[in-house]
PDB file of C-alpha atoms in Angstrom:
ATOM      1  CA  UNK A 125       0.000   0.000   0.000  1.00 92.00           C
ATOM      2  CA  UNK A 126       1.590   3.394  -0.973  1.00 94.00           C
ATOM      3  CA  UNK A 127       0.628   6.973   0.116  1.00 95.00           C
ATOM      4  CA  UNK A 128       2.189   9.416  -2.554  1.00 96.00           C
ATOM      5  CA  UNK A 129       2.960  13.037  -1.145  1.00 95.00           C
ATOM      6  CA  UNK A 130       4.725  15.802  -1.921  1.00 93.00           C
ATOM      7  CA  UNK A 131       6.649  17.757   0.701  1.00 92.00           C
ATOM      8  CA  UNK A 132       3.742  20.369   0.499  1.00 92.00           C
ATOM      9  CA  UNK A 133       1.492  17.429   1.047  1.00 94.00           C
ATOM     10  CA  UNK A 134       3.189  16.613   4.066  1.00 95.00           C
ATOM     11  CA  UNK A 135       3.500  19.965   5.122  1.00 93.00           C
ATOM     12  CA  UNK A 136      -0.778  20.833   4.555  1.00 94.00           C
ATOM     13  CA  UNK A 137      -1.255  17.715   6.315  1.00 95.00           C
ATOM     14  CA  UNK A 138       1.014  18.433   9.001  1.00 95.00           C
ATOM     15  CA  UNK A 139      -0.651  21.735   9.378  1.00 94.00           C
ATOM     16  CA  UNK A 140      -4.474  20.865   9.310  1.00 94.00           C
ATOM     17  CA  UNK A 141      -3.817  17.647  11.098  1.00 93.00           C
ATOM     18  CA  UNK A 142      -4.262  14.783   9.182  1.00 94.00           C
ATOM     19  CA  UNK A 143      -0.899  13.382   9.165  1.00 96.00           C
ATOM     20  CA  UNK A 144      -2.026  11.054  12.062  1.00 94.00           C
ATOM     21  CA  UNK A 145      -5.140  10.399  10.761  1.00 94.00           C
ATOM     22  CA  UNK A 146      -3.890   9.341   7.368  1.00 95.00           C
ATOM     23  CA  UNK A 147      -1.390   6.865   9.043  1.00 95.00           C
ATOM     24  CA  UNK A 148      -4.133   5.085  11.323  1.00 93.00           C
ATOM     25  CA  UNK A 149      -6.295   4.953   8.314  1.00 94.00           C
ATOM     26  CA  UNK A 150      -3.574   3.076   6.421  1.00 94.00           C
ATOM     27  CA  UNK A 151      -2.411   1.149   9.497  1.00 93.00           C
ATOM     28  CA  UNK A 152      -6.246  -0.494   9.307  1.00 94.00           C
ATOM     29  CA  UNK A 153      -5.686  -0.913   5.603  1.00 93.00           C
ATOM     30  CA  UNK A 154      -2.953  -3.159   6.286  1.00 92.00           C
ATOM     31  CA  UNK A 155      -4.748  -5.225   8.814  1.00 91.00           C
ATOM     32  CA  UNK A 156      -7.296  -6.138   6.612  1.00 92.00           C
ATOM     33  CA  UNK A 157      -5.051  -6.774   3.372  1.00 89.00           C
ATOM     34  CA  UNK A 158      -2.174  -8.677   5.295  1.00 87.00           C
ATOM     35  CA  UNK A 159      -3.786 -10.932   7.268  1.00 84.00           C
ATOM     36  CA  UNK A 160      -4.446  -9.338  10.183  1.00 84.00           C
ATOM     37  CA  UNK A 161      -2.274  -9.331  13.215  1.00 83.00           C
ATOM     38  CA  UNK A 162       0.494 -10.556  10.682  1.00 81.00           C
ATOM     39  CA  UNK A 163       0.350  -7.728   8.611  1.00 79.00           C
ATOM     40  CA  UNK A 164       1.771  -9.194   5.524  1.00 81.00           C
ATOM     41  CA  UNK A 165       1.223  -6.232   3.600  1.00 85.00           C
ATOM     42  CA  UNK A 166       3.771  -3.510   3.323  1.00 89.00           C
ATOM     43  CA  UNK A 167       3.399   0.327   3.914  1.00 93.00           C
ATOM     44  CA  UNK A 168       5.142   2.775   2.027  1.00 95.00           C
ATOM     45  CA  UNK A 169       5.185   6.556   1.633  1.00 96.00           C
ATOM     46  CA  UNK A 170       6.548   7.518  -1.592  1.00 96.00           C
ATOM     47  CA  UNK A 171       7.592  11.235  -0.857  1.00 95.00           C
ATOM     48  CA  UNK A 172       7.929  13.752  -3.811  1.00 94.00           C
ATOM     49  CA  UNK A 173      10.301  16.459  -4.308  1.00 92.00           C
ATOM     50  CA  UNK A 174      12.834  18.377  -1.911  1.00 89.00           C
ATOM     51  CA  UNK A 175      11.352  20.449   0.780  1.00 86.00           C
ATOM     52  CA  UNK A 176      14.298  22.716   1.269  1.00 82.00           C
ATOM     53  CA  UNK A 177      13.349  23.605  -2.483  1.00 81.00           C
ATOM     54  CA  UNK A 178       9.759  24.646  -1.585  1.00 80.00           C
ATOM     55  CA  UNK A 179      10.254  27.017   1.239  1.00 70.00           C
ATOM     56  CA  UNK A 180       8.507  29.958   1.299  1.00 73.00           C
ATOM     57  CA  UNK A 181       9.001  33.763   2.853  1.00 67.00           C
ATOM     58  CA  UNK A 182       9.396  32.993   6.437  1.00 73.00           C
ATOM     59  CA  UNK A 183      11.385  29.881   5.987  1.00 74.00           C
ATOM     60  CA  UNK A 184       8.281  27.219   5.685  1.00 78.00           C
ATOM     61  CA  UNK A 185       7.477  24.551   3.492  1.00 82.00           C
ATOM     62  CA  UNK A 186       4.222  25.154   1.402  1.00 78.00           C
ATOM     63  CA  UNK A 187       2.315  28.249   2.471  1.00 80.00           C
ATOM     64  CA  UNK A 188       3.235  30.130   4.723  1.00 80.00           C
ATOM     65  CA  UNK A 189       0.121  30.025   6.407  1.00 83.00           C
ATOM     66  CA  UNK A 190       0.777  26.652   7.219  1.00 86.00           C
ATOM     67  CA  UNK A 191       3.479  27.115   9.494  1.00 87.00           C
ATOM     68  CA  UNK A 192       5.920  24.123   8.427  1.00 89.00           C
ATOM     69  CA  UNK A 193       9.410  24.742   9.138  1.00 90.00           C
ATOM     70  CA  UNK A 194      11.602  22.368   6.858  1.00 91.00           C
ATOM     71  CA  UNK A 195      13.009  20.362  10.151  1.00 92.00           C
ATOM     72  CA  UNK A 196       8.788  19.867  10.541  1.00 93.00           C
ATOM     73  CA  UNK A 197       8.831  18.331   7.213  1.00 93.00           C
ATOM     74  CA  UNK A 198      11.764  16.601   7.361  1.00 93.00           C
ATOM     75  CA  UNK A 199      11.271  14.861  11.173  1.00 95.00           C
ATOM     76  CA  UNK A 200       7.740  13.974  10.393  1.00 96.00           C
ATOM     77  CA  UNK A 201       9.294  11.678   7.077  1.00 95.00           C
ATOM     78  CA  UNK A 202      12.344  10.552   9.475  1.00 94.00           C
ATOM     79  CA  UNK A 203       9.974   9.280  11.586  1.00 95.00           C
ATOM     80  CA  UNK A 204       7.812   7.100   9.809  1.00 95.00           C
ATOM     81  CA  UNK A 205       9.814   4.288   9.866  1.00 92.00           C
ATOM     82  CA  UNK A 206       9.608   3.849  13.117  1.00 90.00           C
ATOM     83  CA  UNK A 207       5.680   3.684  13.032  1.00 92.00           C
ATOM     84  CA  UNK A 208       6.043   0.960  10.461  1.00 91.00           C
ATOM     85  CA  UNK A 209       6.166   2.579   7.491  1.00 93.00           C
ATOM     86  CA  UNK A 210       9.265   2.262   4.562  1.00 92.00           C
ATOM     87  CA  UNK A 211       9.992   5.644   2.723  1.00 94.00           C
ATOM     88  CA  UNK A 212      10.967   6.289  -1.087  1.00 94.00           C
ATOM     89  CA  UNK A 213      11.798   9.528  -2.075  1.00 94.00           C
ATOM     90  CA  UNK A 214      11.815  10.643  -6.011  1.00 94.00           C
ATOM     91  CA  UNK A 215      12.987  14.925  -7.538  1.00 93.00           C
ATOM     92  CA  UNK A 216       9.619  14.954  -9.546  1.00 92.00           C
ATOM     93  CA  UNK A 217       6.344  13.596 -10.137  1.00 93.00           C
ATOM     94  CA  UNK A 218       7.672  11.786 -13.357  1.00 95.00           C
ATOM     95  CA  UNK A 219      10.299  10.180 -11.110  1.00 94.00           C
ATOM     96  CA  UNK A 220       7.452   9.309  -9.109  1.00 94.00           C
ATOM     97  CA  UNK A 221       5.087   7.466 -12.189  1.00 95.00           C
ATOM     98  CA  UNK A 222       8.046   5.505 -13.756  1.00 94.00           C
ATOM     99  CA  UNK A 223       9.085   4.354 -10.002  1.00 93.00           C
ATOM    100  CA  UNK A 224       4.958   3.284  -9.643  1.00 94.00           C
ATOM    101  CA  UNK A 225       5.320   1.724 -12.781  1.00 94.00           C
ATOM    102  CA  UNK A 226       8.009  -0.680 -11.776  1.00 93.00           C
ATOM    103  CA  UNK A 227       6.221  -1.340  -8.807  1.00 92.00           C
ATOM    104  CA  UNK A 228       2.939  -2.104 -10.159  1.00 92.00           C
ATOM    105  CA  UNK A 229       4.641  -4.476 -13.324  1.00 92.00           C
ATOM    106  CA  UNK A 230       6.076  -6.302 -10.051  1.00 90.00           C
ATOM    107  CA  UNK A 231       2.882  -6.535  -7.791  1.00 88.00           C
ATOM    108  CA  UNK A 232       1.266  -7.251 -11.333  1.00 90.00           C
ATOM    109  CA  UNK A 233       3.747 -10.494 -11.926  1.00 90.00           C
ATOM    110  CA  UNK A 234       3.038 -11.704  -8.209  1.00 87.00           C
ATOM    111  CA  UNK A 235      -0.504 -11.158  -8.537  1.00 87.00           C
ATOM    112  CA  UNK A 236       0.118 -13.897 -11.518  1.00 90.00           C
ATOM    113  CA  UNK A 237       1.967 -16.493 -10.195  1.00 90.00           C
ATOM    114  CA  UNK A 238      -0.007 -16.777  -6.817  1.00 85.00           C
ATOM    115  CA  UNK A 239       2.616 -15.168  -4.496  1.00 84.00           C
ATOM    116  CA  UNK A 240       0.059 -12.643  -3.195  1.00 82.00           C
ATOM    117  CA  UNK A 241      -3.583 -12.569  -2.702  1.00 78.00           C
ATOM    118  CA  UNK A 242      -4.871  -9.617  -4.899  1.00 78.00           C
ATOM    119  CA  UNK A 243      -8.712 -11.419  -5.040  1.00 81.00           C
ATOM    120  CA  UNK A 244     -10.264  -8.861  -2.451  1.00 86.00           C
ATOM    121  CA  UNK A 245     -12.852  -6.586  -3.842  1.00 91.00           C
ATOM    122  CA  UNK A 246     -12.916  -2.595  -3.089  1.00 92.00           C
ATOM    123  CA  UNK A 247     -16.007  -3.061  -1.534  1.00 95.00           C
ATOM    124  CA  UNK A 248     -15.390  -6.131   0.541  1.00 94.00           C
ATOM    125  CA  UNK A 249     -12.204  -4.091   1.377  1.00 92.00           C
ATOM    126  CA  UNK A 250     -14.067  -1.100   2.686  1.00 94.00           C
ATOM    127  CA  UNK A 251     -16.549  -3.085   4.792  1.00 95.00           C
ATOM    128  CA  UNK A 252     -13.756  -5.431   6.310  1.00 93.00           C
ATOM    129  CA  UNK A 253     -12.149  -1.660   6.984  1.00 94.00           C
ATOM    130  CA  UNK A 254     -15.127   0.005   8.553  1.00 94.00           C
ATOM    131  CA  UNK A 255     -15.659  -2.933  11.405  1.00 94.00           C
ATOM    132  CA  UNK A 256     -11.936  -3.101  12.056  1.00 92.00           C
ATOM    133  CA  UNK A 257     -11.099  -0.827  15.781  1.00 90.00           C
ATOM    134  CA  UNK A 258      -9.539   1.771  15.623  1.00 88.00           C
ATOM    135  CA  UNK A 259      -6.684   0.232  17.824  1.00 89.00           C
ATOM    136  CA  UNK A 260      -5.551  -1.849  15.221  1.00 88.00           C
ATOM    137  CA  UNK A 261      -4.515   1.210  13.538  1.00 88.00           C
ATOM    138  CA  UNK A 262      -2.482   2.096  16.323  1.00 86.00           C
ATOM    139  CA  UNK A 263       1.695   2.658  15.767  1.00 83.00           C
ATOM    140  CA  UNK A 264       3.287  -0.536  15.746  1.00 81.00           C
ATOM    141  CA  UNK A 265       4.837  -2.215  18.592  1.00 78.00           C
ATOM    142  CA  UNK A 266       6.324  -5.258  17.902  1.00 75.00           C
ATOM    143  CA  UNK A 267       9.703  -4.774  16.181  1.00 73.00           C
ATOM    144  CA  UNK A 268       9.072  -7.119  13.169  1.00 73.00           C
ATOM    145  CA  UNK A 269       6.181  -4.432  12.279  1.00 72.00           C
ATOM    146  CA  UNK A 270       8.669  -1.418  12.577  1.00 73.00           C
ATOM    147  CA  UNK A 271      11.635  -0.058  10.427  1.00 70.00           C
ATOM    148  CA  UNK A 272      10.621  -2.084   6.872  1.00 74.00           C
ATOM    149  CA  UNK A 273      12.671  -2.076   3.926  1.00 74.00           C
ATOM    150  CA  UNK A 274      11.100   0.000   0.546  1.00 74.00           C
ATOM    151  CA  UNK A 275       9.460  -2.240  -2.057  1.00 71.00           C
ATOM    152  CA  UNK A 276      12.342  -3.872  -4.309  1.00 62.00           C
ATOM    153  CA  UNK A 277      12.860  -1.551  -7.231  1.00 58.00           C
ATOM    154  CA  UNK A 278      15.799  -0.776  -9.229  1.00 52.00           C
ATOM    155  CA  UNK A 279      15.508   3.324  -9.244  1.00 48.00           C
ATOM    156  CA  UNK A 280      18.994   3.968  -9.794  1.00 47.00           C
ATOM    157  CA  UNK A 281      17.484   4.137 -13.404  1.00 44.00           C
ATOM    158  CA  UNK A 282      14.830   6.408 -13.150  1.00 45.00           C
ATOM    159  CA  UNK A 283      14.834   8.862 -15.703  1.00 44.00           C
ATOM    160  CA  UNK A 284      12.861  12.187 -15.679  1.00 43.00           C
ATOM    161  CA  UNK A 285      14.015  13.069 -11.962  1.00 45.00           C
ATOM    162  CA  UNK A 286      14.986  16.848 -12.739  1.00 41.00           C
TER     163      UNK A 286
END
């Protein structure tokens, strides 16, 4: 499961609060998709563009009216990890499609030969969501669930990052 943001994304959610909410909601996605308390399936936020590039007047990220210092931006990435959640970082939304593309040609070969499930409906997904608590959404605390690696995917060839 991947959560695409820029650094202004971060930086508007930081700001209006729903950095945390976004997280739990994606924590509960996981639950239902891997298994349950095994959690089989990965989280990843795929993080766009430099935030020391998009400060503003004031020295914040995004609008200034957000009030996102770059160390903001750049703890609240740092730190998801540590809530279970791997981080890729691409220069530019193209960087960002032909890095989605490699991952999707590779979740679309293991969809193929059997290695994951990928038979759950949208809707059956959002009803097994809705009943789920909202503790299972909490941060992670067993170490096996904390500090993954990033999906597999050669980007040292990704073109289109400037």
């Amino acid at each position: 499961l991947i959560e695409r943001k820029s650094v202004d994304d971060v930086a508007n959610s930081l700001a209006d609060g729903r950095w945390e909410r976004q997280q739990r909601n994606m924590r509960k996605a996981q639950y239902v998709l891997g298994g349950g308390q095994d959690r089989r399936c990965q989280l990843c936020y795929l993080i766009e563009g430099d935030a020391s590039q998009r400060m503003v007047h004031g020295g914040n990220v995004g609008r200034r009216s957000w009030n996102q210092t770059l160390e903001d931006v750049e703890n609240a990435i740092e730190s998801l990890p540590s809530k279970g959640f791997s981080v890729m970082r691409t220069k530019s939304i193209m960087g960002s499609m032909v890095l989605l593309s490699k991952i999707a040609r590779d979740v679309s070969w293991k969809a193929k030969n059997g290695s994951i499930d990928a038979t759950l409906t949208y809707e059956n997904f959002l009803g097994q969501w809705r009943r789920c608590n909202d503790e299972v959404g909490d941060e992670p605390t067993l170490r096996r669930h904390q500090y993954p690696a990033a999906p597999i995917v050669d980007s040292t060839n990704i073109q289109f990052e400037h």
